[in-house]
């Protein structure tokens, strides 16, 4: 896929303007200007919409704010927590925020429905989604799910699972019993499901923070088996920084802000790679809903999804992108639906801005690949305290 140049995007924008403006709810002309609004301190105000509440998943952005990286880049960044009723990519497309964090498949689905948004930095280089079972179940691969009760979150979080089952020649409508899973691990712990969806950095930790009634001690990793979609070959790209395509194509000031925002955000992620415990403290101080040991686990696990980044943090790998798109077009859920019905256009992602950001960071002597990254060993406490 050729990466869109600014000129190419601008040409495309003229063609698609009518549909885009209908979705945006405010004209591109309204948000297009060579001049940038500034605060009393001369900073450019920027809003970032997260996918969920403040937690280690977003520690790089929190660190960029708290360590002054955004301010050094000339930005006054407001980080907005997500929630069950907030769709970041929609808020971005509707000009309610300047940037958003979203999983690639969900954002592609929104793009197909008319959201003109562009992935400008792929922070997570690999998937953090697992299917977790008790070790005695014998479930270690997608094929082992046959004949079991399988938890699925739905809401677009399920397609790695369905792609894995399809690859194992399992029909989700007849070979397994699908169970709508809440965003916790209670159904697995109670025995209502045999294999539950979990993120390495969140729900999996919740299992290890729970007491094993048989021993009175916390569960350990030996009590569970996992199906890792990275190993199964059906992983999809997740957390990325998305920008408003219309503004990228019409507003030079927004383009400059995008480079500055991406650069400072990457600096935050580099900081959390090298200072995980301090980033844990910043996340807790930001009001995380779970405690300190959980957040250190989360920062550490998220670092594993980011580092190493062989081409530089934030660079979008063509092979990983193509695999994500292929699964999004071909994996069918139990309702017979795919994420998208056609390949996204060339404006779905660009490495133009992250390349500029990386060049500046490398010129300043920062390690942008994390080749020597070594994760911590984290001890979880009961309830994540």
mmCIF file of C-alpha atoms in Angstrom:
data_model
loop_
_atom_site.group_PDB
_atom_site.id
_atom_site.type_symbol
_atom_site.label_atom_id
_atom_site.label_comp_id
_atom_site.label_asym_id
_atom_site.label_seq_id
_atom_site.Cartn_x
_atom_site.Cartn_y
_atom_site.Cartn_z
ATOM 1 C CA UNK A 1 0.000 0.000 0.000
ATOM 2 C CA UNK A 2 1.361 3.390 -0.865
ATOM 3 C CA UNK A 3 1.199 5.839 1.947
ATOM 4 C CA UNK A 4 -0.881 8.914 1.271
ATOM 5 C CA UNK A 5 0.964 12.128 0.827
ATOM 6 C CA UNK A 6 -0.665 15.313 2.029
ATOM 7 C CA UNK A 7 -1.327 16.360 -1.572
ATOM 8 C CA UNK A 8 -3.001 13.031 -2.355
ATOM 9 C CA UNK A 9 -5.156 13.228 0.734
ATOM 10 C CA UNK A 10 -6.251 16.725 -0.194
ATOM 11 C CA UNK A 11 -7.375 15.529 -3.625
ATOM 12 C CA UNK A 12 -9.325 12.709 -2.041
ATOM 13 C CA UNK A 13 -10.912 15.096 0.418
ATOM 14 C CA UNK A 14 -12.511 17.199 -2.280
ATOM 15 C CA UNK A 15 -14.182 14.120 -3.711
ATOM 16 C CA UNK A 16 -15.463 12.892 -0.353
ATOM 17 C CA UNK A 17 -16.300 16.226 1.206
ATOM 18 C CA UNK A 18 -20.080 15.993 1.167
ATOM 19 C CA UNK A 19 -20.291 12.660 2.959
ATOM 20 C CA UNK A 20 -17.600 13.606 5.412
ATOM 21 C CA UNK A 21 -19.210 16.887 6.361
ATOM 22 C CA UNK A 22 -22.520 15.171 6.985
ATOM 23 C CA UNK A 23 -20.862 12.883 9.495
ATOM 24 C CA UNK A 24 -18.689 15.563 11.003
ATOM 25 C CA UNK A 25 -21.650 17.732 11.938
ATOM 26 C CA UNK A 26 -19.454 20.794 11.480
ATOM 27 C CA UNK A 27 -17.828 21.984 8.333
ATOM 28 C CA UNK A 28 -14.193 21.306 7.586
ATOM 29 C CA UNK A 29 -13.959 24.996 6.760
ATOM 30 C CA UNK A 30 -14.970 25.787 10.337
ATOM 31 C CA UNK A 31 -12.034 23.813 11.682
ATOM 32 C CA UNK A 32 -9.586 24.707 8.915
ATOM 33 C CA UNK A 33 -7.197 27.526 9.546
ATOM 34 C CA UNK A 34 -3.566 28.338 9.118
ATOM 35 C CA UNK A 35 -3.769 30.072 12.471
ATOM 36 C CA UNK A 36 -3.879 28.130 15.712
ATOM 37 C CA UNK A 37 -5.802 29.040 18.830
ATOM 38 C CA UNK A 38 -3.480 29.349 21.809
ATOM 39 C CA UNK A 39 -3.814 29.539 25.564
ATOM 40 C CA UNK A 40 -2.647 32.474 27.672
ATOM 41 C CA UNK A 41 0.682 30.646 27.937
ATOM 42 C CA UNK A 42 0.972 30.464 24.170
ATOM 43 C CA UNK A 43 0.227 26.749 24.036
ATOM 44 C CA UNK A 44 -1.992 25.040 21.499
ATOM 45 C CA UNK A 45 -5.000 23.425 23.209
ATOM 46 C CA UNK A 46 -5.392 19.765 22.259
ATOM 47 C CA UNK A 47 -7.947 17.183 23.420
ATOM 48 C CA UNK A 48 -7.313 13.424 23.431
ATOM 49 C CA UNK A 49 -10.145 10.912 23.830
ATOM 50 C CA UNK A 50 -9.143 7.636 25.515
ATOM 51 C CA UNK A 51 -10.965 4.339 24.997
ATOM 52 C CA UNK A 52 -11.471 3.706 28.692
ATOM 53 C CA UNK A 53 -10.810 5.075 32.156
ATOM 54 C CA UNK A 54 -7.374 6.219 33.299
ATOM 55 C CA UNK A 55 -5.206 3.124 33.616
ATOM 56 C CA UNK A 56 -1.797 1.801 32.631
ATOM 57 C CA UNK A 57 -3.087 1.132 29.115
ATOM 58 C CA UNK A 58 -2.731 4.879 28.529
ATOM 59 C CA UNK A 59 0.292 5.537 30.717
ATOM 60 C CA UNK A 60 2.367 7.018 27.879
ATOM 61 C CA UNK A 61 -0.101 9.865 27.360
ATOM 62 C CA UNK A 62 -0.460 10.493 31.084
ATOM 63 C CA UNK A 63 3.338 10.594 31.419
ATOM 64 C CA UNK A 64 3.648 12.949 28.443
ATOM 65 C CA UNK A 65 1.286 15.328 30.213
ATOM 66 C CA UNK A 66 2.680 14.975 33.744
ATOM 67 C CA UNK A 67 6.347 15.105 32.714
ATOM 68 C CA UNK A 68 5.766 18.215 30.610
ATOM 69 C CA UNK A 69 6.523 16.650 27.228
ATOM 70 C CA UNK A 70 3.329 18.045 25.718
ATOM 71 C CA UNK A 71 4.048 21.493 27.142
ATOM 72 C CA UNK A 72 7.603 21.359 25.799
ATOM 73 C CA UNK A 73 6.056 20.611 22.390
ATOM 74 C CA UNK A 74 3.886 23.717 22.695
ATOM 75 C CA UNK A 75 0.701 21.837 23.547
ATOM 76 C CA UNK A 76 -1.858 22.096 26.348
ATOM 77 C CA UNK A 77 -3.297 18.574 26.221
ATOM 78 C CA UNK A 78 -6.558 17.598 27.921
ATOM 79 C CA UNK A 79 -6.871 13.823 28.319
ATOM 80 C CA UNK A 80 -10.513 12.705 28.338
ATOM 81 C CA UNK A 81 -11.400 9.398 29.969
ATOM 82 C CA UNK A 82 -13.544 6.950 28.030
ATOM 83 C CA UNK A 83 -16.563 4.983 29.177
ATOM 84 C CA UNK A 84 -19.180 2.509 28.100
ATOM 85 C CA UNK A 85 -21.067 5.113 26.084
ATOM 86 C CA UNK A 86 -18.081 6.813 24.448
ATOM 87 C CA UNK A 87 -16.791 5.795 21.013
ATOM 88 C CA UNK A 88 -13.455 7.610 20.572
ATOM 89 C CA UNK A 89 -13.309 7.403 16.792
ATOM 90 C CA UNK A 90 -16.821 8.829 16.505
ATOM 91 C CA UNK A 91 -15.955 11.716 18.824
ATOM 92 C CA UNK A 92 -12.937 12.388 16.613
ATOM 93 C CA UNK A 93 -14.888 12.212 13.372
ATOM 94 C CA UNK A 94 -17.495 14.573 14.834
ATOM 95 C CA UNK A 95 -14.801 17.161 15.675
ATOM 96 C CA UNK A 96 -15.506 16.812 19.392
ATOM 97 C CA UNK A 97 -11.831 16.031 20.071
ATOM 98 C CA UNK A 98 -8.547 16.551 18.243
ATOM 99 C CA UNK A 99 -7.163 13.004 18.553
ATOM 100 C CA UNK A 100 -8.448 9.619 19.721
ATOM 101 C CA UNK A 101 -7.096 6.255 20.822
ATOM 102 C CA UNK A 102 -8.872 3.314 19.201
ATOM 103 C CA UNK A 103 -8.320 -0.269 18.114
ATOM 104 C CA UNK A 104 -7.680 -0.538 14.389
ATOM 105 C CA UNK A 105 -10.577 -2.951 13.547
ATOM 106 C CA UNK A 106 -13.154 -0.803 15.333
ATOM 107 C CA UNK A 107 -11.835 2.340 13.691
ATOM 108 C CA UNK A 108 -11.899 0.666 10.275
ATOM 109 C CA UNK A 109 -15.542 -0.241 10.849
ATOM 110 C CA UNK A 110 -16.280 3.394 11.664
ATOM 111 C CA UNK A 111 -14.372 4.522 8.571
ATOM 112 C CA UNK A 112 -16.468 2.233 6.403
ATOM 113 C CA UNK A 113 -19.521 3.951 7.860
ATOM 114 C CA UNK A 114 -18.156 7.355 6.880
ATOM 115 C CA UNK A 115 -15.783 8.476 9.631
ATOM 116 C CA UNK A 116 -12.876 10.254 7.951
ATOM 117 C CA UNK A 117 -10.109 9.365 10.395
ATOM 118 C CA UNK A 118 -6.512 8.277 9.856
ATOM 119 C CA UNK A 119 -4.159 6.132 11.933
ATOM 120 C CA UNK A 120 -1.114 8.373 12.402
ATOM 121 C CA UNK A 121 0.806 6.284 14.963
ATOM 122 C CA UNK A 122 0.476 2.582 15.800
ATOM 123 C CA UNK A 123 1.516 2.478 19.454
ATOM 124 C CA UNK A 124 0.797 -1.208 20.198
ATOM 125 C CA UNK A 125 2.825 -3.384 17.869
ATOM 126 C CA UNK A 126 1.050 -6.588 18.917
ATOM 127 C CA UNK A 127 -2.282 -7.739 20.323
ATOM 128 C CA UNK A 128 -2.982 -8.004 24.051
ATOM 129 C CA UNK A 129 -6.051 -10.242 23.729
ATOM 130 C CA UNK A 130 -6.124 -13.755 25.180
ATOM 131 C CA UNK A 131 -8.641 -16.529 25.647
ATOM 132 C CA UNK A 132 -8.019 -17.829 29.184
ATOM 133 C CA UNK A 133 -9.061 -21.149 30.704
ATOM 134 C CA UNK A 134 -8.249 -23.130 33.835
ATOM 135 C CA UNK A 135 -5.152 -25.258 33.263
ATOM 136 C CA UNK A 136 -7.000 -28.520 33.908
ATOM 137 C CA UNK A 137 -9.353 -27.773 30.989
ATOM 138 C CA UNK A 138 -6.655 -28.686 28.483
ATOM 139 C CA UNK A 139 -7.506 -25.638 26.367
ATOM 140 C CA UNK A 140 -4.253 -24.334 24.896
ATOM 141 C CA UNK A 141 -5.184 -23.690 21.253
ATOM 142 C CA UNK A 142 -8.192 -22.435 19.335
ATOM 143 C CA UNK A 143 -8.949 -26.012 18.244
ATOM 144 C CA UNK A 144 -9.331 -27.014 21.897
ATOM 145 C CA UNK A 145 -12.353 -24.705 22.198
ATOM 146 C CA UNK A 146 -14.524 -27.303 20.414
ATOM 147 C CA UNK A 147 -17.414 -28.387 22.594
ATOM 148 C CA UNK A 148 -16.799 -25.777 25.295
ATOM 149 C CA UNK A 149 -18.605 -22.709 26.607
ATOM 150 C CA UNK A 150 -16.688 -19.774 25.137
ATOM 151 C CA UNK A 151 -16.970 -16.263 26.531
ATOM 152 C CA UNK A 152 -17.041 -13.357 24.087
ATOM 153 C CA UNK A 153 -17.275 -9.647 24.861
ATOM 154 C CA UNK A 154 -18.752 -8.718 21.502
ATOM 155 C CA UNK A 155 -18.827 -5.032 20.532
ATOM 156 C CA UNK A 156 -16.055 -5.638 17.976
ATOM 157 C CA UNK A 157 -13.687 -7.249 20.488
ATOM 158 C CA UNK A 158 -14.445 -10.758 19.288
ATOM 159 C CA UNK A 159 -12.985 -11.038 15.800
ATOM 160 C CA UNK A 160 -9.567 -12.433 16.749
ATOM 161 C CA UNK A 161 -11.472 -15.211 18.548
ATOM 162 C CA UNK A 162 -13.689 -15.896 15.548
ATOM 163 C CA UNK A 163 -10.757 -15.797 13.145
ATOM 164 C CA UNK A 164 -8.919 -18.253 15.381
ATOM 165 C CA UNK A 165 -11.880 -20.607 15.467
ATOM 166 C CA UNK A 166 -12.302 -20.377 11.685
ATOM 167 C CA UNK A 167 -8.618 -21.186 11.208
ATOM 168 C CA UNK A 168 -9.165 -24.253 13.409
ATOM 169 C CA UNK A 169 -12.190 -25.250 11.257
ATOM 170 C CA UNK A 170 -14.618 -24.574 14.091
ATOM 171 C CA UNK A 171 -18.082 -23.235 13.328
ATOM 172 C CA UNK A 172 -18.935 -20.699 16.081
ATOM 173 C CA UNK A 173 -22.618 -21.425 15.561
ATOM 174 C CA UNK A 174 -22.393 -25.171 16.197
ATOM 175 C CA UNK A 175 -18.980 -26.286 17.444
ATOM 176 C CA UNK A 176 -18.909 -24.105 20.578
ATOM 177 C CA UNK A 177 -21.458 -22.539 22.886
ATOM 178 C CA UNK A 178 -20.948 -18.794 22.843
ATOM 179 C CA UNK A 179 -21.679 -16.923 26.042
ATOM 180 C CA UNK A 180 -21.941 -13.139 26.284
ATOM 181 C CA UNK A 181 -19.196 -12.245 28.717
ATOM 182 C CA UNK A 182 -19.158 -9.203 30.967
ATOM 183 C CA UNK A 183 -15.972 -7.146 31.054
ATOM 184 C CA UNK A 184 -14.637 -9.135 33.993
ATOM 185 C CA UNK A 185 -13.579 -12.704 34.802
ATOM 186 C CA UNK A 186 -16.412 -13.698 37.145
ATOM 187 C CA UNK A 187 -17.985 -16.117 34.654
ATOM 188 C CA UNK A 188 -14.714 -18.037 34.303
ATOM 189 C CA UNK A 189 -14.065 -18.118 38.041
ATOM 190 C CA UNK A 190 -17.600 -19.345 38.722
ATOM 191 C CA UNK A 191 -17.382 -22.054 36.040
ATOM 192 C CA UNK A 192 -20.118 -20.601 33.820
ATOM 193 C CA UNK A 193 -17.708 -20.476 30.879
ATOM 194 C CA UNK A 194 -14.687 -22.600 30.029
ATOM 195 C CA UNK A 195 -12.599 -19.967 28.234
ATOM 196 C CA UNK A 196 -12.886 -16.227 28.785
ATOM 197 C CA UNK A 197 -11.683 -13.228 26.828
ATOM 198 C CA UNK A 198 -9.034 -11.238 28.680
ATOM 199 C CA UNK A 199 -6.490 -8.535 28.021
ATOM 200 C CA UNK A 200 -2.981 -9.403 29.160
ATOM 201 C CA UNK A 201 -2.761 -6.085 30.986
ATOM 202 C CA UNK A 202 -6.146 -6.071 32.704
ATOM 203 C CA UNK A 203 -8.540 -8.996 33.023
ATOM 204 C CA UNK A 204 -5.763 -11.601 33.144
ATOM 205 C CA UNK A 205 -4.284 -9.704 36.087
ATOM 206 C CA UNK A 206 -7.691 -9.720 37.771
ATOM 207 C CA UNK A 207 -7.522 -13.519 37.799
ATOM 208 C CA UNK A 208 -4.151 -13.420 39.527
ATOM 209 C CA UNK A 209 -5.510 -10.932 42.066
ATOM 210 C CA UNK A 210 -8.325 -13.328 43.042
ATOM 211 C CA UNK A 211 -8.194 -15.895 45.840
ATOM 212 C CA UNK A 212 -8.162 -19.563 44.947
ATOM 213 C CA UNK A 213 -10.807 -21.044 47.267
ATOM 214 C CA UNK A 214 -8.988 -24.391 47.210
ATOM 215 C CA UNK A 215 -5.787 -22.967 48.705
ATOM 216 C CA UNK A 216 -6.787 -19.660 50.288
ATOM 217 C CA UNK A 217 -3.939 -18.085 48.298
ATOM 218 C CA UNK A 218 -4.024 -15.975 45.164
ATOM 219 C CA UNK A 219 -4.218 -17.808 41.871
ATOM 220 C CA UNK A 220 -0.938 -18.126 39.969
ATOM 221 C CA UNK A 221 -0.215 -18.338 36.228
ATOM 222 C CA UNK A 222 0.160 -22.119 36.646
ATOM 223 C CA UNK A 223 -3.561 -22.312 37.419
ATOM 224 C CA UNK A 224 -4.454 -21.111 33.917
ATOM 225 C CA UNK A 225 -3.766 -21.781 30.259
ATOM 226 C CA UNK A 226 -4.006 -19.148 27.559
ATOM 227 C CA UNK A 227 -4.685 -19.001 23.848
ATOM 228 C CA UNK A 228 -2.590 -16.101 22.535
ATOM 229 C CA UNK A 229 -3.861 -14.795 19.189
ATOM 230 C CA UNK A 230 -0.358 -13.583 18.321
ATOM 231 C CA UNK A 231 0.744 -17.233 18.428
ATOM 232 C CA UNK A 232 -2.377 -18.428 16.593
ATOM 233 C CA UNK A 233 -1.728 -15.991 13.734
ATOM 234 C CA UNK A 234 -5.037 -14.156 14.050
ATOM 235 C CA UNK A 235 -3.919 -11.117 16.029
ATOM 236 C CA UNK A 236 -5.180 -7.682 15.002
ATOM 237 C CA UNK A 237 -3.657 -4.257 15.632
ATOM 238 C CA UNK A 238 -5.039 -2.457 18.644
ATOM 239 C CA UNK A 239 -4.260 0.891 20.326
ATOM 240 C CA UNK A 240 -3.347 3.565 17.770
ATOM 241 C CA UNK A 241 -3.451 7.363 17.638
ATOM 242 C CA UNK A 242 -6.110 8.497 15.169
ATOM 243 C CA UNK A 243 -6.349 11.964 13.653
ATOM 244 C CA UNK A 244 -9.115 13.691 11.721
ATOM 245 C CA UNK A 245 -8.414 13.153 8.017
ATOM 246 C CA UNK A 246 -10.350 16.232 6.950
ATOM 247 C CA UNK A 247 -8.294 18.475 9.184
ATOM 248 C CA UNK A 248 -5.038 16.824 8.109
ATOM 249 C CA UNK A 249 -5.878 17.699 4.534
ATOM 250 C CA UNK A 250 -7.100 21.254 5.006
ATOM 251 C CA UNK A 251 -5.358 22.661 8.061
ATOM 252 C CA UNK A 252 -1.556 23.043 8.026
ATOM 253 C CA UNK A 253 -1.626 24.066 11.673
ATOM 254 C CA UNK A 254 -3.361 20.795 12.577
ATOM 255 C CA UNK A 255 -0.733 18.887 10.620
ATOM 256 C CA UNK A 256 2.015 20.580 12.633
ATOM 257 C CA UNK A 257 0.103 19.896 15.839
ATOM 258 C CA UNK A 258 -0.188 16.234 14.818
ATOM 259 C CA UNK A 259 3.576 15.896 14.509
ATOM 260 C CA UNK A 260 4.101 17.653 17.846
ATOM 261 C CA UNK A 261 1.411 15.586 19.572
ATOM 262 C CA UNK A 262 2.704 12.277 18.211
ATOM 263 C CA UNK A 263 6.291 13.177 19.097
ATOM 264 C CA UNK A 264 5.455 14.097 22.710
ATOM 265 C CA UNK A 265 3.203 11.033 23.090
ATOM 266 C CA UNK A 266 5.998 8.755 21.876
ATOM 267 C CA UNK A 267 8.307 10.460 24.349
ATOM 268 C CA UNK A 268 5.816 9.569 27.071
ATOM 269 C CA UNK A 269 5.824 5.928 26.023
ATOM 270 C CA UNK A 270 9.623 5.879 25.952
ATOM 271 C CA UNK A 271 9.600 7.327 29.456
ATOM 272 C CA UNK A 272 7.230 4.612 30.708
ATOM 273 C CA UNK A 273 9.424 1.940 29.141
ATOM 274 C CA UNK A 274 12.345 3.157 31.212
ATOM 275 C CA UNK A 275 10.414 4.280 34.324
ATOM 276 C CA UNK A 276 7.535 1.848 34.755
ATOM 277 C CA UNK A 277 7.128 2.363 38.502
ATOM 278 C CA UNK A 278 6.989 6.141 38.212
ATOM 279 C CA UNK A 279 4.396 5.783 35.440
ATOM 280 C CA UNK A 280 2.428 3.471 37.742
ATOM 281 C CA UNK A 281 2.359 6.285 40.297
ATOM 282 C CA UNK A 282 1.212 8.812 37.714
ATOM 283 C CA UNK A 283 -1.627 6.534 36.615
ATOM 284 C CA UNK A 284 -2.759 5.981 40.200
ATOM 285 C CA UNK A 285 -2.577 9.731 40.897
ATOM 286 C CA UNK A 286 -4.692 10.310 37.788
ATOM 287 C CA UNK A 287 -7.514 8.408 39.481
ATOM 288 C CA UNK A 288 -7.267 4.841 38.241
ATOM 289 C CA UNK A 289 -10.077 2.605 39.440
ATOM 290 C CA UNK A 290 -7.777 -0.281 40.368
ATOM 291 C CA UNK A 291 -4.781 -0.105 42.697
ATOM 292 C CA UNK A 292 -1.022 0.234 42.525
ATOM 293 C CA UNK A 293 0.026 -3.383 41.947
ATOM 294 C CA UNK A 294 -2.571 -3.755 39.192
ATOM 295 C CA UNK A 295 -1.389 -0.584 37.488
ATOM 296 C CA UNK A 296 2.289 -1.609 37.633
ATOM 297 C CA UNK A 297 1.302 -4.945 36.087
ATOM 298 C CA UNK A 298 -0.633 -3.048 33.427
ATOM 299 C CA UNK A 299 2.192 -0.629 32.586
ATOM 300 C CA UNK A 300 4.596 -3.580 32.363
ATOM 301 C CA UNK A 301 2.296 -5.662 30.160
ATOM 302 C CA UNK A 302 1.543 -2.724 27.900
ATOM 303 C CA UNK A 303 5.272 -2.153 27.513
ATOM 304 C CA UNK A 304 5.493 -5.722 26.196
ATOM 305 C CA UNK A 305 2.947 -4.816 23.502
ATOM 306 C CA UNK A 306 4.914 -1.725 22.499
ATOM 307 C CA UNK A 307 8.538 -2.828 22.852
ATOM 308 C CA UNK A 308 10.580 -3.686 21.017
ATOM 309 C CA UNK A 309 9.433 -1.591 18.070
ATOM 310 C CA UNK A 310 12.011 -2.519 15.414
ATOM 311 C CA UNK A 311 11.013 0.257 13.000
ATOM 312 C CA UNK A 312 10.524 2.823 15.753
ATOM 313 C CA UNK A 313 7.606 3.230 18.143
ATOM 314 C CA UNK A 314 4.444 4.244 16.320
ATOM 315 C CA UNK A 315 5.472 3.064 12.858
ATOM 316 C CA UNK A 316 2.715 1.102 11.153
ATOM 317 C CA UNK A 317 4.004 -2.257 9.934
ATOM 318 C CA UNK A 318 2.538 -3.114 6.539
ATOM 319 C CA UNK A 319 2.334 -6.870 7.216
ATOM 320 C CA UNK A 320 0.554 -6.409 10.554
ATOM 321 C CA UNK A 321 -1.805 -3.889 8.942
ATOM 322 C CA UNK A 322 -2.568 -6.260 6.048
ATOM 323 C CA UNK A 323 -3.265 -9.135 8.465
ATOM 324 C CA UNK A 324 -5.630 -6.920 10.438
ATOM 325 C CA UNK A 325 -7.478 -5.867 7.298
ATOM 326 C CA UNK A 326 -7.660 -9.433 5.989
ATOM 327 C CA UNK A 327 -9.171 -10.710 9.234
ATOM 328 C CA UNK A 328 -11.526 -7.724 9.395
ATOM 329 C CA UNK A 329 -12.837 -8.621 5.940
ATOM 330 C CA UNK A 330 -13.030 -12.402 6.317
ATOM 331 C CA UNK A 331 -13.624 -13.397 9.958
ATOM 332 C CA UNK A 332 -17.340 -13.957 10.477
ATOM 333 C CA UNK A 333 -18.926 -13.736 13.907
ATOM 334 C CA UNK A 334 -21.876 -15.803 15.100
ATOM 335 C CA UNK A 335 -24.216 -13.268 13.530
ATOM 336 C CA UNK A 336 -22.619 -13.782 10.122
ATOM 337 C CA UNK A 337 -21.016 -10.327 10.122
ATOM 338 C CA UNK A 338 -17.498 -9.205 9.290
ATOM 339 C CA UNK A 339 -15.857 -6.067 10.648
ATOM 340 C CA UNK A 340 -15.688 -4.464 7.202
ATOM 341 C CA UNK A 341 -16.938 -5.499 3.791
ATOM 342 C CA UNK A 342 -14.219 -3.981 1.599
ATOM 343 C CA UNK A 343 -10.567 -3.052 1.890
ATOM 344 C CA UNK A 344 -10.045 0.424 3.365
ATOM 345 C CA UNK A 345 -8.660 3.119 1.117
ATOM 346 C CA UNK A 346 -5.062 4.294 1.266
ATOM 347 C CA UNK A 347 -6.000 7.103 3.642
ATOM 348 C CA UNK A 348 -6.740 4.757 6.530
ATOM 349 C CA UNK A 349 -3.182 5.119 7.727
ATOM 350 C CA UNK A 350 -0.046 7.099 7.102
ATOM 351 C CA UNK A 351 3.475 6.971 8.475
ATOM 352 C CA UNK A 352 4.112 10.551 7.317
ATOM 353 C CA UNK A 353 3.710 12.217 10.698
ATOM 354 C CA UNK A 354 5.211 9.525 12.910
ATOM 355 C CA UNK A 355 8.280 9.482 10.680
ATOM 356 C CA UNK A 356 8.798 13.200 11.307
ATOM 357 C CA UNK A 357 8.276 12.668 15.033
ATOM 358 C CA UNK A 358 10.759 9.784 15.152
ATOM 359 C CA UNK A 359 13.363 11.754 13.215
ATOM 360 C CA UNK A 360 13.152 14.538 15.795
ATOM 361 C CA UNK A 361 13.300 12.160 18.769
ATOM 362 C CA UNK A 362 16.278 10.276 17.333
ATOM 363 C CA UNK A 363 18.053 13.579 16.646
ATOM 364 C CA UNK A 364 17.588 14.320 20.355
ATOM 365 C CA UNK A 365 19.251 11.026 21.234
ATOM 366 C CA UNK A 366 16.216 9.021 22.387
ATOM 367 C CA UNK A 367 16.001 5.262 21.860
ATOM 368 C CA UNK A 368 12.894 4.817 19.719
ATOM 369 C CA UNK A 369 13.139 1.054 19.133
ATOM 370 C CA UNK A 370 13.659 -0.368 22.616
ATOM 371 C CA UNK A 371 15.699 -3.260 21.260
ATOM 372 C CA UNK A 372 17.133 -3.985 24.694
ATOM 373 C CA UNK A 373 13.830 -3.701 26.547
ATOM 374 C CA UNK A 374 13.464 -6.110 29.455
ATOM 375 C CA UNK A 375 10.122 -6.296 31.269
ATOM 376 C CA UNK A 376 9.816 -6.192 35.038
ATOM 377 C CA UNK A 377 8.700 -9.064 37.270
ATOM 378 C CA UNK A 378 5.553 -7.755 38.964
ATOM 379 C CA UNK A 379 3.937 -9.166 42.113
ATOM 380 C CA UNK A 380 0.195 -8.628 42.197
ATOM 381 C CA UNK A 381 -1.650 -8.030 45.453
ATOM 382 C CA UNK A 382 -5.157 -9.199 46.338
ATOM 383 C CA UNK A 383 -7.661 -7.068 44.483
ATOM 384 C CA UNK A 384 -4.828 -5.303 42.682
ATOM 385 C CA UNK A 385 -4.034 -3.065 45.667
#
